[in-house]
Coordinates of C-alpha atoms and ligand atoms in Angstrom, one line a residue:
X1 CA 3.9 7.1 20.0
X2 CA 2.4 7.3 16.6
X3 CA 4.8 7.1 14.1
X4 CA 7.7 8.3 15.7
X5 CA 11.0 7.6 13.9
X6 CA 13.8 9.8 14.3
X7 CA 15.7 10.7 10.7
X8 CA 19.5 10.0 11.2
X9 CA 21.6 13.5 11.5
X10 CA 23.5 12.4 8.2
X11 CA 19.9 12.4 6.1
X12 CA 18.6 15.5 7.7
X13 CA 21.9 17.5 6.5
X14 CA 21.3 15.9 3.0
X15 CA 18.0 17.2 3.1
X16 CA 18.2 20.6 4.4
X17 CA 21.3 20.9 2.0
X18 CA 18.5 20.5 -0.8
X19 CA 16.0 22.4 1.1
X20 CA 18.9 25.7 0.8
X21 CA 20.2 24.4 -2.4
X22 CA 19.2 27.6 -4.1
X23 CA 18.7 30.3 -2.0
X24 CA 19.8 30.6 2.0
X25 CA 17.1 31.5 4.1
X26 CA 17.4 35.6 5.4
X27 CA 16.2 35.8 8.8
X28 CA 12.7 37.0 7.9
X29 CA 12.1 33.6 6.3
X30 CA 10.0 31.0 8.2
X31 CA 11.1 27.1 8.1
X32 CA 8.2 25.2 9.5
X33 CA 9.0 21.1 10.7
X34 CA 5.3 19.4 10.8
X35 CA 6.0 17.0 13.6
X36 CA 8.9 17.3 14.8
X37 CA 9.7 14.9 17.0
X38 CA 12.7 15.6 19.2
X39 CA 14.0 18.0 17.1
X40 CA 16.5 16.7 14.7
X41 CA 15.2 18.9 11.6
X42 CA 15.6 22.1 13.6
X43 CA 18.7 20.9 14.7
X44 CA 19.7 20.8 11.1
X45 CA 18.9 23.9 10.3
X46 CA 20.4 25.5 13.5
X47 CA 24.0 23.6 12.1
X48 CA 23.3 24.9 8.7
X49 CA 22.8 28.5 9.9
X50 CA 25.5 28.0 12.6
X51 CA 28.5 27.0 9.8
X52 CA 27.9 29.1 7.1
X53 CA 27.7 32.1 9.9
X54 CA 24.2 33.0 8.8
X55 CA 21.5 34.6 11.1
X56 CA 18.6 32.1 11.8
X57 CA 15.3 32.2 10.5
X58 CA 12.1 31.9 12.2
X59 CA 11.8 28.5 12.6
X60 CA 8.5 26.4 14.2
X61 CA 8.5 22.9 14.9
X62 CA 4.7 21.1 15.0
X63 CA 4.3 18.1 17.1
X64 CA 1.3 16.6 18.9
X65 CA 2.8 13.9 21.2
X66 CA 3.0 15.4 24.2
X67 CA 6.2 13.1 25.6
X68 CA 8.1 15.1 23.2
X69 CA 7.8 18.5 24.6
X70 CA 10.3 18.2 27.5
X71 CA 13.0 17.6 25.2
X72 CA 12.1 20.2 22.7
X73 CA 11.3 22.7 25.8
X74 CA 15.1 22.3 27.1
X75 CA 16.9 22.2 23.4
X76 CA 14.6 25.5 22.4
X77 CA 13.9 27.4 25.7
X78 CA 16.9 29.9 24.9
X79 CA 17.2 29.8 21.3
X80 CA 14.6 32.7 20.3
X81 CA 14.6 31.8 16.9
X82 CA 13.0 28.4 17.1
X83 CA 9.2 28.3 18.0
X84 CA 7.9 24.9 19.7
X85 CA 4.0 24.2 19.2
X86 CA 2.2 21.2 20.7
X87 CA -0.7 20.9 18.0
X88 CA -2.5 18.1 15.5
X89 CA -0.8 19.6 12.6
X90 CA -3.8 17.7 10.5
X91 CA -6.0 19.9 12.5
X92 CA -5.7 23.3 12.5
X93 CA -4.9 25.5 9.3
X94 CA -1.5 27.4 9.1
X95 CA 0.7 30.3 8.4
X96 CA 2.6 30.8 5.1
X97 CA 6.0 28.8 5.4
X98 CA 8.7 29.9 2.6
X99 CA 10.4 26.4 3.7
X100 CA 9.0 23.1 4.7
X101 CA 10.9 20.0 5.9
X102 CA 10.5 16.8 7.6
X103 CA 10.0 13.5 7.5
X104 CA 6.3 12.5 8.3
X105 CA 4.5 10.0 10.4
X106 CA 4.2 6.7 8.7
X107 CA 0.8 5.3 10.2
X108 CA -1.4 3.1 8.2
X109 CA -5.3 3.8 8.2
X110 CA -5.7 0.6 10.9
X111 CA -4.1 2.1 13.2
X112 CA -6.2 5.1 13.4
X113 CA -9.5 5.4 15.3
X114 CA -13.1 5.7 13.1
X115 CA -13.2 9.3 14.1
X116 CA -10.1 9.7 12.9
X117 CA -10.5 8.5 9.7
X118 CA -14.1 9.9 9.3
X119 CA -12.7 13.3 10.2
X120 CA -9.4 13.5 7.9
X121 CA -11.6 12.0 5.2
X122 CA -14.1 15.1 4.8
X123 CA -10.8 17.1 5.3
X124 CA -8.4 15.6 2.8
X125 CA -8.4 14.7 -0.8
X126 CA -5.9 12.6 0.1
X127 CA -7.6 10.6 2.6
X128 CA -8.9 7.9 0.1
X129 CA -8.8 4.2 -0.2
X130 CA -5.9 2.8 2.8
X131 CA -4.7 5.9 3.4
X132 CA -1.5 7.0 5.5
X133 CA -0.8 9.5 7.6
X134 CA 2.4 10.7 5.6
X135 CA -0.2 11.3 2.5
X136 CA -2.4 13.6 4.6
X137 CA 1.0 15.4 5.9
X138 CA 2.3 16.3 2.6
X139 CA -1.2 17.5 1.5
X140 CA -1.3 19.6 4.5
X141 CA 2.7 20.8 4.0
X142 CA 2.0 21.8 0.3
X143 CA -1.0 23.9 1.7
X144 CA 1.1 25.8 4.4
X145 CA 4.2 26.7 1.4
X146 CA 4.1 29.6 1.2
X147 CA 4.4 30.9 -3.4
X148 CA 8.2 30.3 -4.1
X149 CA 8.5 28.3 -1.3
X150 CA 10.0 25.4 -0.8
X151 CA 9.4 21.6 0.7
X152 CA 11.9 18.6 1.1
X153 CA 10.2 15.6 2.7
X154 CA 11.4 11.8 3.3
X155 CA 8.7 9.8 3.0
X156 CA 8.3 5.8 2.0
X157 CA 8.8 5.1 -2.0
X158 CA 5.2 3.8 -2.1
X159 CA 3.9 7.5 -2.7
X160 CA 5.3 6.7 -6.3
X161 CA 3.4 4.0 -7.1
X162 CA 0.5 3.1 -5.1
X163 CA -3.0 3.6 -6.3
X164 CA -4.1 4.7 -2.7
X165 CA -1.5 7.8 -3.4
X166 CA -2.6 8.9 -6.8
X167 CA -4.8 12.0 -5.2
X168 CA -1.6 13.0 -4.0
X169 CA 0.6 12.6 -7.0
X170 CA -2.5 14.6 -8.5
X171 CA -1.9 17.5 -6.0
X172 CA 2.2 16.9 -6.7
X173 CA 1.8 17.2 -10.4
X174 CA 0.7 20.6 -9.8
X175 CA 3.7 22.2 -8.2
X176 CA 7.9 22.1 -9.4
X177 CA 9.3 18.7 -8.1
X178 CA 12.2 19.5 -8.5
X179 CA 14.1 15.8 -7.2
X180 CA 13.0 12.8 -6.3
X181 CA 16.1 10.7 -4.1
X182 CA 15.4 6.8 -4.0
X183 CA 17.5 7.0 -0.6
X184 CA 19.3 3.6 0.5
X185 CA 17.4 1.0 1.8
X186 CA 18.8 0.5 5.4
X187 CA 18.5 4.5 6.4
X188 CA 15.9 4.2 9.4
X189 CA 17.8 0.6 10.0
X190 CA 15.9 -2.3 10.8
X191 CA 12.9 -0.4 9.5
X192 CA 13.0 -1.0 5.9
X193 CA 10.8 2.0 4.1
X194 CA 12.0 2.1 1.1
X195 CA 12.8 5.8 1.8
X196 CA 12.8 8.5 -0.9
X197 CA 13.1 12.4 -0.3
X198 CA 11.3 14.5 -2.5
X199 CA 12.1 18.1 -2.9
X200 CA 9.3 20.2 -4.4
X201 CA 9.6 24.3 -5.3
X202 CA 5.6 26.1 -4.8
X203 CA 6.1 27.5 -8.5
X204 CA 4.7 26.0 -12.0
X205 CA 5.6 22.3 -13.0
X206 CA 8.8 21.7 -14.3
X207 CA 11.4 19.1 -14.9
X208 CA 12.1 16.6 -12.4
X209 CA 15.3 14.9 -11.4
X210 CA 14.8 11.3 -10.9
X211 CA 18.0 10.1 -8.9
X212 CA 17.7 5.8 -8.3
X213 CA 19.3 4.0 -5.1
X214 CA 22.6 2.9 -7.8
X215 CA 23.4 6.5 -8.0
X216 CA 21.9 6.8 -12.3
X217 CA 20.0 10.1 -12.7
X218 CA 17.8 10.6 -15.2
X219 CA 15.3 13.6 -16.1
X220 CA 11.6 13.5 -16.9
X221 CA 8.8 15.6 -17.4
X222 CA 6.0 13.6 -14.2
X223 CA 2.2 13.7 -16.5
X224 CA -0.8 15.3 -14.7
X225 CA -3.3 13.5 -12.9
X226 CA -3.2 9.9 -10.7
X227 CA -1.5 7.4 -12.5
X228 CA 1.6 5.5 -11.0
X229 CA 5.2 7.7 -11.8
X230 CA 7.5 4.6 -11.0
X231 CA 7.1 3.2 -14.3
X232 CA 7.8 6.4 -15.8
X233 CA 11.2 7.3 -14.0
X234 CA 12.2 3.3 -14.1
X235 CA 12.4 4.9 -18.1
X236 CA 9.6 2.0 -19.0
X237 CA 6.7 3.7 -21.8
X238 CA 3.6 2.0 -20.7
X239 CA 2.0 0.8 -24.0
X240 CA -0.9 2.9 -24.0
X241 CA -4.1 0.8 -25.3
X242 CA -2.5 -2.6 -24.8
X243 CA -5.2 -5.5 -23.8
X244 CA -4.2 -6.5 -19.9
X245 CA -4.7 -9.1 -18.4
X246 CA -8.2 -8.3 -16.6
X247 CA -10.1 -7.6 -20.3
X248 CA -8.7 -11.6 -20.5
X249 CA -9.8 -12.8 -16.8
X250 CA -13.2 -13.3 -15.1
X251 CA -11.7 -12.9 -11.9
X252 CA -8.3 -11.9 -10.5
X253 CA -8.8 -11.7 -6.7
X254 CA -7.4 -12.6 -3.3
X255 CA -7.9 -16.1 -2.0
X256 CA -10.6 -16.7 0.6
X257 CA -10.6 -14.9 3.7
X258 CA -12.2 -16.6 6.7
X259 CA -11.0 -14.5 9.7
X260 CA -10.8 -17.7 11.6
X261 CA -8.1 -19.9 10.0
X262 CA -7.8 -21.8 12.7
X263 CA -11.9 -22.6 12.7
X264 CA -12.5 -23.3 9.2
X265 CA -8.9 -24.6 7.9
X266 CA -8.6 -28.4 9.2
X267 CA -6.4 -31.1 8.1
X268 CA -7.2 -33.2 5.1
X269 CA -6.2 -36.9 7.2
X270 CA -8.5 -37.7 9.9
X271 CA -11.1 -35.5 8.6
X272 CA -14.3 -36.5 10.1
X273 CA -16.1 -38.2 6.9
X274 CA -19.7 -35.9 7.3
X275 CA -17.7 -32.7 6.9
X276 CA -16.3 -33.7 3.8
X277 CA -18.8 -32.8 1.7
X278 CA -18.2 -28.9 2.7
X279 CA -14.5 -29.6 2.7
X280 CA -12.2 -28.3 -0.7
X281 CA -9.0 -28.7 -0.3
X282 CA -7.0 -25.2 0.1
X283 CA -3.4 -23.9 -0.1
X284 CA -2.0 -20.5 1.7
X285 CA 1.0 -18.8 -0.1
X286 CA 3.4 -20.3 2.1
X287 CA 2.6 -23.6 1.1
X288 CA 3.4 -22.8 -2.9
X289 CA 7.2 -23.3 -3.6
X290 CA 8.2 -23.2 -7.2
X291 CA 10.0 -26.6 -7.1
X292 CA 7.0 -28.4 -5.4
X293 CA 5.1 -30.8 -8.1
X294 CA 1.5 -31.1 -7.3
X295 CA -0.5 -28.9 -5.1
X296 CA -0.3 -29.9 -1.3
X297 CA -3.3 -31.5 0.2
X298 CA -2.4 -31.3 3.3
X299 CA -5.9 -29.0 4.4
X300 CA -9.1 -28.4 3.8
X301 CA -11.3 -25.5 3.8
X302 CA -14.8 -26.2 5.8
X303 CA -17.2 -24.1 3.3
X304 CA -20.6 -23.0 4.5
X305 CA -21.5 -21.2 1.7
X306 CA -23.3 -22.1 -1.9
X307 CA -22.1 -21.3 -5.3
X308 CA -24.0 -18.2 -5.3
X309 CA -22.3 -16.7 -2.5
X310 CA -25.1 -17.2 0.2
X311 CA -24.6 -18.0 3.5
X312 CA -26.5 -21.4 4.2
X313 CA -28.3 -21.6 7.3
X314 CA -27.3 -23.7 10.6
X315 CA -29.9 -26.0 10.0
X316 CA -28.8 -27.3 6.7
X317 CA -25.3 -27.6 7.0
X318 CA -25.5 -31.2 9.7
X319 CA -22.7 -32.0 11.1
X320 CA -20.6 -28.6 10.0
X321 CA -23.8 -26.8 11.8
X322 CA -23.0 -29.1 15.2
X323 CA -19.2 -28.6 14.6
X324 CA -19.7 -24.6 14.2
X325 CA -22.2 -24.6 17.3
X326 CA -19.6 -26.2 19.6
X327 CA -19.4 -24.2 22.6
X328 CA -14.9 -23.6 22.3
X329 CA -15.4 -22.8 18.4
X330 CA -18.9 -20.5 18.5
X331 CA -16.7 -18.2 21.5
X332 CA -14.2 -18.1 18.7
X333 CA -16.1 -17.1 15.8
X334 CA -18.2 -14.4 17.8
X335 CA -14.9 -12.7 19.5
X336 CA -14.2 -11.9 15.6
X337 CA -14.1 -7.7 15.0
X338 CA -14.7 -8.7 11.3
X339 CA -18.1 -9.8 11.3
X340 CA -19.9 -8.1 14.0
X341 CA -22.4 -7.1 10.8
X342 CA -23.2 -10.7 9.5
X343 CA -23.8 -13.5 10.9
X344 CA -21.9 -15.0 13.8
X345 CA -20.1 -18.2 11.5
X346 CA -19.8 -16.0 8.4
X347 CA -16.3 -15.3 6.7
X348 CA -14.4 -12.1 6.7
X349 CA -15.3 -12.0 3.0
X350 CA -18.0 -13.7 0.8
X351 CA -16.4 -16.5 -0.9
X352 CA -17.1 -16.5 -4.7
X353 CA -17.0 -20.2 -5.0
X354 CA -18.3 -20.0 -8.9
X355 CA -14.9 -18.1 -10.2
X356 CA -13.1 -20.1 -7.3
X357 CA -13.9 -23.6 -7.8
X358 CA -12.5 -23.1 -11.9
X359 CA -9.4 -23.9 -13.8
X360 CA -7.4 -21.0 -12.5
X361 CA -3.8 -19.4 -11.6
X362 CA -2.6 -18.9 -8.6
X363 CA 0.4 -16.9 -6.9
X364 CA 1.6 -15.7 -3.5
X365 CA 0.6 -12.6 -2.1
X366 CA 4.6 -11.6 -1.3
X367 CA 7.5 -13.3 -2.9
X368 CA 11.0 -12.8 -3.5
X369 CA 10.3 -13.1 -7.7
X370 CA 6.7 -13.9 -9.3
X371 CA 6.1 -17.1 -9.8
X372 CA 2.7 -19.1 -11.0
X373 CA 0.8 -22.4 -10.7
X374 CA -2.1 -23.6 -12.8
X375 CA -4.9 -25.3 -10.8
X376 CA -6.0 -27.3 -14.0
X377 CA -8.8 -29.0 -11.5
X378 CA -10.0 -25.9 -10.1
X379 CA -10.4 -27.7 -7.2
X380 CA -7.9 -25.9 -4.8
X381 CA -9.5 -23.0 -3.2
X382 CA -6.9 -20.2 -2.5
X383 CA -6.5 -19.0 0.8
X384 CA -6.2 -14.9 1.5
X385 CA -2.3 -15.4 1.0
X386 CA -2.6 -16.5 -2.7
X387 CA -3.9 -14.6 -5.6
X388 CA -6.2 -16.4 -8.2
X389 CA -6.6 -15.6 -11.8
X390 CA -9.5 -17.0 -13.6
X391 CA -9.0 -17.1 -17.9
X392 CA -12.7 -16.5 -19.5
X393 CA -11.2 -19.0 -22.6
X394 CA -10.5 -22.1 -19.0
X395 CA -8.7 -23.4 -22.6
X396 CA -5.9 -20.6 -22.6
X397 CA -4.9 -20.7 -19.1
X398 CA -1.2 -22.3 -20.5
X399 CA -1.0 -19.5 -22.7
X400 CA -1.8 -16.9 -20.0
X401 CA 0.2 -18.6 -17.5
X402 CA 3.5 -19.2 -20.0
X403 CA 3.3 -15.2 -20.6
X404 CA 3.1 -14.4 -16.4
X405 CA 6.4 -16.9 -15.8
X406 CA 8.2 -15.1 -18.7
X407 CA 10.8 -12.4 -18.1
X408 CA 8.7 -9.7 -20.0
X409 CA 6.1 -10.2 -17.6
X410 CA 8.0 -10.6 -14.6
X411 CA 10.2 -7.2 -15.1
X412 CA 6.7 -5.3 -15.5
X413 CA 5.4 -6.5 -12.5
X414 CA 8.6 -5.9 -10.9
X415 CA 8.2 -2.1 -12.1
X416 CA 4.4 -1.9 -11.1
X417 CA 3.9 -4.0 -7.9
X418 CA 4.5 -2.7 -4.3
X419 CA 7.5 -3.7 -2.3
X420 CA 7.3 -5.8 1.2
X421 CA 9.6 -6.6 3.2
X422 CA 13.7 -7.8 2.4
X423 CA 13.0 -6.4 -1.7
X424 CA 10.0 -9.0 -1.9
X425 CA 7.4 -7.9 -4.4
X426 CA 3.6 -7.5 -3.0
X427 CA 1.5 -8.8 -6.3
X428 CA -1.8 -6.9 -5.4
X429 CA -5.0 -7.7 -8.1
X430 CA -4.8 -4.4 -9.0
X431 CA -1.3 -4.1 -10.8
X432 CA -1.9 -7.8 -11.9
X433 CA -4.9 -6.7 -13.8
X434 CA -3.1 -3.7 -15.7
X435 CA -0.7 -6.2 -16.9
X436 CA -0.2 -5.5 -20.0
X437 CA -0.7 -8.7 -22.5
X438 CA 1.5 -9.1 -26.2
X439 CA -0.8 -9.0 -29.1
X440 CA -0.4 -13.2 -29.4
X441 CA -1.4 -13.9 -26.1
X442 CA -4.2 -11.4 -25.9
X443 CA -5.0 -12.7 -29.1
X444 CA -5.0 -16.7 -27.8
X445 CA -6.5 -15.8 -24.2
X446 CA -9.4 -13.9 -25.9
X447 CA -10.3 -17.1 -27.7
X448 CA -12.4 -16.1 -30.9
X449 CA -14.6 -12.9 -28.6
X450 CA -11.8 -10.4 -29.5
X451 CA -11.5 -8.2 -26.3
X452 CA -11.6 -4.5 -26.8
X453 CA -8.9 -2.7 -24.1
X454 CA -10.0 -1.7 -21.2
X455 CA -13.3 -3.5 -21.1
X456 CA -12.5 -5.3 -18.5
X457 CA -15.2 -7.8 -17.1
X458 CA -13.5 -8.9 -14.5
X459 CA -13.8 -5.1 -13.2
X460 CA -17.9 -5.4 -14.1
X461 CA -18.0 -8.7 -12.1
X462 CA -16.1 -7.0 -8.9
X463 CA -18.5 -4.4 -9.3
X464 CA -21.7 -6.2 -9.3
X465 CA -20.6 -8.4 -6.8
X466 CA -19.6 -5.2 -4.5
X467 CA -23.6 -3.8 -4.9
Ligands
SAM501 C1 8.5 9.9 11.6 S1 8.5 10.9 13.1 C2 9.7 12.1 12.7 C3 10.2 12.9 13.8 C4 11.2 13.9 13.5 N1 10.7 14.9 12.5 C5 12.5 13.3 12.9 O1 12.6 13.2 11.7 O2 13.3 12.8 13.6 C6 6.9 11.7 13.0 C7 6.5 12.6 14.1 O3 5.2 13.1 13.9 C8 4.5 13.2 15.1 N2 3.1 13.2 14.7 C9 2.3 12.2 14.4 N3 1.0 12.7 14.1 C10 1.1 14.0 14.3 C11 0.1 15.1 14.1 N4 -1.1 14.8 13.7 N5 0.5 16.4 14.3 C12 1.8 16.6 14.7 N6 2.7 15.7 14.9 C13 2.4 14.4 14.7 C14 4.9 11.9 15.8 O4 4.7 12.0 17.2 C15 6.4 11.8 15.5 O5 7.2 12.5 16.4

């Protein structure tokens, strides 16, 4: 079933309390639920109705999994008000609702099929980037509210911050949102979403009630266009022109992605003696502890690539050619999805072995609390579960990696990163290169080249090596 998670009865009458908060709906009034599952919003609104004594509105309930429709059929098939449709709600356009609510499907963009993606992409504005299916939703909900209407959604907290959302907190800024609810952690159980309800009025922007997971409220006024709202309701003031840390980096990436660990990764002992020389030792994030001293060496990367990112052919890498060419390891490399474009023993990614094979930082992908090692060698290649940050000045690395282990840093990135799992923090490349950087350390990581803001080279360098 794609994305089906039923809202606990408890949330739904939270939410359809704010959805009536200030104005019942008279009877004429339609009350749309874009896939509705089983039926729990309706049923919300039916108790809502049913204890104040108030005649029903019209009230339709979208849903496109067909497994549901028995069970809505016998809840609905005497209650004339409520109006059951089995439709793509992404699909089709739609009536004028006066009130929207629900809680949309969560489905990432891998789990949808090419067409799928190719389709919603011409069709959505929101459909950019890694897209989810919730985005496209509340596009499609805000273009089926009716003027004066009103829309109270729970979706997951990453709407907030994540760059893939800014289209659609570029369509929110547009309209009154009116509330947004950090709701507690543990309300879908096991499935930790980091839920939040947002409740949104079709009428000009206004101020917006910020209420946070420890119950403080506070009211702000959310800025037109794309950029991240978190830090704004956290009560942070982004400095505006500060230097970050990309305009002081060549390269802040993720590690090396093979798409065949288990091919290319090999331990260090026992190492047959001609592979070494396309062997570099390599860590994966699970591997970095913050109490561990040196750098493990317990594996090494099998590289068959050059410094300038080209793919060397069979017949010149000798015995990692043979070892490639075995039958057991060429069946495992070909049954890859990820390179059915490149050549059979190519990574998933290019590896950029100039910018890797440098004094560099490195971090985990997900961790409970940021933490930071400095590859002084720049001999450890990163794996795709470690982050690496390359200084331009290789002689302020200390400096830049003294600032990322310091509290200011770390409660920034704590604002501005993504959360996993259990409250761990996902450090993506993108929030660590808007880090911003104090005037000193900018100052010592731009060496004696001061560094306008913004210019960002290691942006330049991702883009020429993207063309
Ligand atoms: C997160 S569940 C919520 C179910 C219900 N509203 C609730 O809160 O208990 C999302 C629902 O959306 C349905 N759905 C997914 N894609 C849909 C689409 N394109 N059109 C209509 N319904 C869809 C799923 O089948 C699922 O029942």
């Amino acid at each position: 079933m794609k994305g089906f998670v039923p809202t606990p009865r408890e949330t739904v009458d939270t939410m359809v309390e704010l959805l009536f908060r200030p104005r019942a709906p008279a009877p004429s009034n339609t009350v749309l639920d874009p896939g509705c599952g089983t039926g729990e919003f309706i049923d919300g609104v039916l108790r809502w109705c049913d204890r104040r004594g108030i005649a029903l509105p019209r009230i339709t309930g979208i849903e496109s999994d067909p497994r549901h429709l028995p069970v809505l059929r016998a809840k609905y098939e005497r209650q004339r008000a409520v109006r059951v449709e089995h439709a793509d709600f992404l699909a089709h356009d739609h009536a004028k609702y006066d009130f929207v609510v629900g809680n949309p499907p969560y489905v990432p963009i891998t789990a949808l099929s090419e067409n799928e993606k190719a389709e919603y992409r011409a069709r959505y504005a929101t459909a950019r980037g890694r897209f989810d299916l919730y985005l496209l939703f509340f596009e499609k909900a805000l273009s089926s509210l009716a003027l004066g209407g009103r829309l109270v959604f729970i979706t997951p907290e990453k709407y907030l911050y994540v760059e893939t959302a800014g289209p659609l907190r570029n369509l929110l800024a547009r309209y009154h949102v009116e509330e947004i609810r950090l709701v507690r952690e543990d309300t879908f159980g096991e499935l930790v979403t980091y839920p939040t309800v947002t409740v949104l009025g079709n009428a000009a922007p206004g101020p917006t009630q910020m209420v946070h997971r420890d119950g403080r409220t506070k009211t702000v006024n959310l800025p037109p266009g794309r950029d991240p709202w978190l830090p704004l309701l956290e009560g942070a003031t982004p400095p505006r022109a500060a230097v970050t840390l990309a305009d002081v980096c060549v390269r802040i990436s993720c590690g090396v992605a093979t798409g065949a660990d288990g091919v290319f990764v090999l331990p260090g002992d026992g190492l047959d003696p001609a592979l070494r020389r396309f062997a570099h030792p390599t860590v994966a994030g699970r591997e970095l502890t913050p109490a561990m001293g040196d750098f493990p060496q317990r594996f090494v990367i099998l590289i068959p690539y050059d410094t300038n990112c080209r793919l060397l052919p069979l017949e010149r890498l000798g015995a990692l050619g043979h070892y490639l060419m075995r039958d057991d390891i060429r069946r495992r490399l070909l049954a890859r999805t990820c390179v059915r474009r490149k050549p059979w023993y190519a990574f998933h990614e290019t590896p950029v072995l100039l910018d890797i094979l440098r004094p560099k930082i490195l971090c985990k992908d997900i961790g409970e609390k940021p933490h930071f090692w400095v590859d002084r060698s720049g001999q450890i290649v990163p794996r795709h579960s470690v982050y690496y940050i390359v200084p331009r000045e290789p002689a302020a690395i200390d400096v830049i990696a003294g600032y990322l282990q310091s509290p200011r840093a770390h409660e920034w990135l704590t604002r501005n990163c993504q959360r996993a799992s259990k409250g761990f923090l996902r450090l993506q490349s993108r929030a660590l290169q808007r880090l911003p950087l104090p005037d000193d350390v900018a100052l010592a990581a731009a060496g004696t080249r001061a560094v306008p803001p913004g210019r960002s080279r290691t942006r330049q360098r991702e883009l020429s090596f993207m063309r």
